[in-house]
Every structure is written in structure tokens, then in C-alpha cells.
Short mmCIF file of C-alpha atoms in Angstrom, two decimals:
data_model
loop_
_atom_site.label_atom_id
_atom_site.label_comp_id
_atom_site.label_asym_id
_atom_site.label_seq_id
_atom_site.Cartn_x
_atom_site.Cartn_y
_atom_site.Cartn_z
CA MET A 827 77.38 -88.91 52.03
CA GLN A 828 75.32 -87.26 49.54
CA THR A 829 73.62 -89.48 46.78
CA ILE A 830 73.22 -89.16 43.19
CA SER A 831 69.67 -88.43 43.34
CA SER A 832 69.79 -85.93 46.42
CA ALA A 833 72.77 -83.95 44.47
CA ILE A 834 70.37 -83.97 41.27
CA GLN A 835 67.47 -82.52 43.62
CA LEU A 836 69.55 -79.89 45.03
CA ILE A 837 70.70 -78.76 41.33
CA ASN A 838 67.19 -78.59 40.42
CA LEU A 839 66.25 -76.58 43.53
CA ASN A 840 69.08 -74.16 42.86
CA LEU A 841 68.04 -73.83 39.22
CA ILE A 842 64.48 -73.10 40.32
CA ASP A 843 65.74 -70.44 42.68
CA ARG A 844 67.84 -68.75 40.00
CA ILE A 845 64.89 -68.57 37.65
CA SER A 846 62.60 -67.30 40.08
CA ASP A 847 64.92 -64.63 41.10
CA ASP A 848 65.08 -63.59 37.36
CA PHE A 849 61.88 -64.71 36.24
CA SER A 850 61.29 -62.03 33.41
CA ARG A 851 64.78 -62.67 31.84
CA TYR A 852 64.10 -66.51 31.62
CA PHE A 853 60.78 -65.82 29.97
CA ASP A 854 62.26 -63.29 27.42
CA ASN A 855 65.04 -65.77 26.34
CA CYS A 856 63.14 -69.11 26.50
CA ALA A 857 62.45 -70.60 23.18
CA TYR A 858 59.69 -72.97 24.60
CA LEU A 859 57.03 -70.41 25.52
CA GLN A 860 53.42 -71.58 24.96
CA ILE A 861 50.04 -70.22 25.85
CA TYR A 862 48.61 -71.30 29.33
CA GLY A 863 45.19 -70.97 30.89
CA MET A 864 43.19 -71.99 33.86
CA LYS A 865 39.26 -72.39 33.63
CA LYS A 866 37.11 -72.37 36.61
CA HIS A 867 33.97 -74.61 35.60
CA HIS A 868 30.90 -75.38 37.65
CA ALA A 869 29.75 -78.58 35.93
CA SER A 870 28.50 -81.58 38.32
CA ARG A 871 30.79 -79.81 40.79
CA LEU A 872 33.17 -76.93 40.79
CA HIS A 873 36.66 -77.39 39.58
CA TYR A 874 39.32 -75.76 37.62
CA ASP A 875 41.00 -76.79 34.42
CA LEU A 876 44.52 -76.47 33.81
CA ARG A 877 45.47 -75.66 29.88
CA LEU A 878 48.93 -75.94 28.63
CA GLY A 879 49.53 -75.19 25.01
CA TRP A 880 51.66 -77.77 23.24
CA ASN A 881 51.69 -78.95 19.46
CA GLY A 882 48.71 -77.04 18.63
CA VAL A 883 46.41 -78.20 21.23
CA LEU A 884 45.74 -77.85 24.81
CA LEU A 885 47.05 -80.30 27.11
CA SER A 886 44.49 -80.62 29.96
CA TRP A 887 44.12 -81.57 33.56
CA ALA A 888 40.96 -81.20 35.89
CA ILE A 889 42.02 -80.06 39.33
CA PRO A 890 39.08 -80.40 41.78
CA LEU A 891 40.21 -78.16 44.43
CA GLY A 892 42.12 -75.70 42.20
CA PRO A 893 45.89 -74.81 42.54
CA ASN A 894 47.59 -73.99 45.80
CA TYR A 895 50.63 -71.69 46.27
CA CYS A 896 51.92 -73.79 49.21
CA PRO A 897 54.72 -76.45 48.29
CA LYS A 898 53.32 -78.69 51.10
CA ILE A 899 49.84 -78.82 49.73
CA SER A 900 49.49 -80.95 46.45
CA ARG A 901 46.22 -80.91 44.48
CA GLU A 902 44.81 -83.80 42.55
CA ALA A 903 44.86 -83.15 38.67
CA ILE A 904 43.00 -85.59 36.40
CA GLU A 905 44.31 -85.99 32.94
CA VAL A 906 41.69 -85.22 30.46
CA GLN A 907 41.47 -85.14 26.84
CA ASP A 908 43.16 -82.25 24.66
CA HIS A 909 41.29 -79.12 23.99
CA ARG A 910 41.26 -76.66 21.03
CA GLN A 911 43.34 -73.55 21.61
CA LYS A 912 40.81 -71.17 19.80
CA TYR A 913 38.39 -71.75 22.58
CA LEU A 914 40.75 -71.00 25.54
CA ARG A 915 39.05 -67.71 26.59
CA PHE A 916 35.43 -68.82 25.91
CA GLU A 917 33.15 -67.81 28.94
CA GLY A 918 29.60 -68.70 29.07
CA VAL A 919 27.44 -71.78 29.44
CA TYR A 920 28.01 -75.43 28.10
CA ALA A 921 24.57 -77.16 27.01
CA LYS A 922 22.49 -79.10 29.56
CA GLY A 923 22.77 -82.74 29.31
CA LYS A 924 26.01 -82.77 27.59
CA PRO A 925 29.60 -83.66 28.85
CA GLY A 926 30.61 -80.61 30.99
CA ALA A 927 27.41 -78.98 31.36
CA GLY A 928 27.53 -75.71 33.35
CA VAL A 929 29.17 -72.20 33.37
CA THR A 930 32.65 -71.67 32.74
CA MET A 931 35.22 -68.76 33.00
CA LEU A 932 38.70 -68.22 32.02
CA TRP A 933 40.24 -67.83 35.67
CA ASP A 934 43.77 -67.05 34.79
CA GLU A 935 45.71 -66.85 31.49
CA GLY A 936 49.47 -66.02 30.39
CA LEU A 937 52.50 -68.01 29.19
CA TRP A 938 54.20 -71.15 30.32
CA ALA A 939 57.59 -73.05 29.56
CA PRO A 940 59.21 -76.23 30.57
CA LEU A 941 61.93 -75.93 33.00
CA PRO A 942 65.54 -77.14 31.69
CA GLY A 943 65.82 -80.82 31.98
CA TYR A 944 62.11 -81.11 30.80
CA LEU A 945 62.24 -79.16 27.39
CA ASP A 946 61.36 -82.45 25.61
CA VAL A 947 57.72 -82.07 27.00
CA ASP A 948 56.35 -85.24 25.36
CA ARG A 949 59.07 -87.67 26.87
CA ALA A 950 58.47 -85.78 30.45
CA LEU A 951 54.70 -86.48 30.07
CA HIS A 952 55.43 -90.10 29.06
CA HIS A 953 57.73 -90.56 32.22
CA GLY A 954 55.10 -88.93 34.23
CA GLU A 955 56.98 -85.78 35.58
CA LEU A 956 56.96 -82.28 34.18
CA ARG A 957 58.30 -79.29 35.92
CA PHE A 958 57.41 -75.87 34.45
CA VAL A 959 57.02 -72.24 35.01
CA LEU A 960 53.94 -70.04 34.78
CA LYS A 961 53.79 -66.35 34.09
CA GLY A 962 50.06 -65.64 34.48
CA GLY A 963 47.93 -63.05 35.90
CA LYS A 964 47.49 -65.09 39.03
CA LEU A 965 49.77 -68.03 38.99
CA LEU A 966 53.55 -67.42 38.78
CA GLY A 967 56.81 -69.27 39.43
CA ALA A 968 57.66 -72.93 38.99
CA TRP A 969 55.30 -75.85 39.33
CA ILE A 970 55.53 -79.68 38.95
CA LEU A 971 53.15 -82.16 37.58
CA ARG A 972 53.58 -85.83 38.87
CA ARG A 973 51.67 -88.71 37.44
CA THR A 974 50.64 -91.26 40.21
CA ALA A 975 49.61 -94.87 39.98
CA SER A 976 45.77 -94.12 40.42
CA ARG A 977 42.92 -93.59 37.95
CA ASP A 978 39.59 -91.80 38.34
CA PHE A 979 36.26 -93.76 37.76
CA SER A 980 36.64 -93.04 34.13
CA GLY A 981 40.11 -94.54 33.90
CA ASN A 982 42.01 -91.06 33.52
CA PRO A 983 45.35 -90.84 34.85
CA ILE A 984 45.51 -88.88 38.21
CA TRP A 985 48.47 -86.47 38.54
CA MET A 986 49.58 -84.28 41.54
CA LEU A 987 49.97 -80.38 40.94
CA THR A 988 52.60 -78.87 43.44
CA LYS A 989 53.80 -75.58 43.90
CA GLU A 990 57.90 -75.52 43.73
CA ARG A 991 59.71 -73.75 46.36
CA ASP A 992 60.50 -70.31 45.09
CA SER A 993 59.98 -66.65 45.88
CA TYR A 994 56.36 -67.13 44.79
CA ALA A 995 55.63 -69.97 47.24
CA ARG A 996 53.24 -69.33 50.11
CA CYS A 997 53.04 -70.89 53.75
CA PRO A 998 50.28 -73.32 54.65
CA GLY A 999 48.15 -70.91 56.74
CA ASP A 1000 48.27 -68.25 53.89
CA ILE A 1001 44.99 -67.39 52.00
CA GLU A 1002 44.57 -69.69 48.94
CA ILE A 1003 44.64 -67.92 45.71
CA VAL A 1004 41.43 -69.19 44.50
CA GLN A 1005 39.69 -67.64 47.43
CA GLU A 1006 41.89 -64.46 47.35
CA MET A 1007 41.06 -63.93 43.41
CA PRO A 1008 38.23 -65.85 42.69
CA ASN A 1009 36.55 -63.78 39.51
CA SER A 1010 37.49 -63.97 35.68
CA ILE A 1011 40.88 -62.65 34.69
CA LEU A 1012 39.21 -61.01 31.58
CA ASP A 1013 36.83 -58.84 33.17
CA GLY A 1014 36.31 -59.62 36.94
CA ARG A 1015 32.96 -61.26 36.67
CA SER A 1016 32.01 -64.31 38.90
CA LEU A 1017 30.51 -67.62 37.45
CA GLU A 1018 27.05 -66.08 38.59
CA ASP A 1019 27.60 -63.09 36.61
CA ILE A 1020 28.54 -65.15 33.42
CA GLN A 1021 25.68 -67.31 33.88
CA ARG A 1022 23.23 -64.79 34.29
CA GLU A 1023 24.38 -62.55 31.45
CA TRP A 1024 24.79 -65.49 29.03
CA HIS A 1025 21.13 -66.54 29.59
CA GLU A 1026 19.98 -62.83 29.15
CA GLN A 1027 21.80 -62.67 25.88
CA HIS A 1028 21.05 -66.06 24.40
CA PRO A 1029 17.80 -67.11 25.61
CA ALA A 1030 17.08 -69.41 22.44
CA ARG A 1031 20.69 -70.08 21.32
CA VAL A 1032 22.03 -73.62 21.18
CA GLN A 1033 24.54 -73.81 23.86
CA PRO A 1034 28.00 -75.41 22.85
CA THR A 1035 29.24 -78.53 24.41
CA LEU A 1036 32.59 -78.97 26.20
CA PHE A 1037 34.29 -81.39 23.79
CA GLU A 1038 33.16 -79.48 20.89
CA MET A 1039 35.39 -76.88 22.22
#
């Protein structure tokens, strides 16, 4: 006998399939479109930063291993403070000795929208689960963020980012998107290119800090 929860899950999966099959039409008719970006940032270690535009800011999660298209692979996503939208496309070097010091690029950008049932984004975040679709240059289709009971060493909530099963999903053995397409979505530069050119062009310039941006 099918339970209520399994029936709801089946409805959600069928909905995701329909949206994925007609992806462009969903975005064309969605009233909840917001900007989306994924930064690639080499600070104390290499990681990725998911940015979802909402209420005039960028909701932000740090993803140590980057996103993965395989629904069987969930990636840790550490909730961090909101960022300013106007600096989403910044590529360069954050000042040494400051939070986030290191080189950063815009790895992906596009639009995002919450899925039906999650249109009240603030409520969804409060309850610890957000299902959404991305229309980026590299990331596409339906994804889910789920908050865990764990926190990092700074006390930040840890979420898990997982690809939903849809027509864009990949198999476990497929090449990871962060390896397949490692460079900037803006101009194809690598982190090494950005860092070298930044220092060549701004040898004496005071570099910005992450939380000023």
C-alpha cells in the first residue's frame, strides 16, 4: 500500500520530469526568476560558492567539492552570510590576511527559480529544504538543498546539495562537471590566468575583501 509521503514524493518526481522535459517553457512562464551564480574560489582551499538571488541579496553556500550532476552523489554545502548582488561577476584577488583571501572566478551564471511547492523560499529555507531549477551555462535542471543537523567549526549550518533525477542527471562514472568545464563562464580564463593578470594590472592596488563584496 502506498503511503501519503511516498505518494507526495512520486508527485514531486513526476513534476520534475515534466519541468525538465519542457525546461524553457517553465522559465518563460515562471514569475519567480532570480539571478544565479556559482563562484570558484581558492582561499585556504579550493571550493565553490553557490549564489542564489533572493530579496535583493545573494543567498550563499560554500561547496568544498563543487556540484555534481549525479543524483547518487550529495555534496556538502555550508551556509554562509548573504552577499551583494552587484559583485557576483567579480573576478580577481581578495586581499591577503583578510577573510576569503585568494583568487576567485565566476564559474557559472544564469537564472534560478523555486519549484512549485517551494515558491515561498523563506519558508522553505526555514524548514530546511529547497527544491529549485537552474538555467546556467554549466548547471541545468532540478536540484535540492537539504539542511542537516550538523554545523561546521564556525557554527554554520551544513546543507547537502543534490541533483534531482531528470534528463540532465548523469551516472556515477561520468566525468564531473567541475573537471569537464573548469574555467570562467565569462571568458574561459583559469584561476591561474586571473591571478596572474590581476597582479600585472593592479600591482599597488588595495585588494578587496570577500565580505566587502
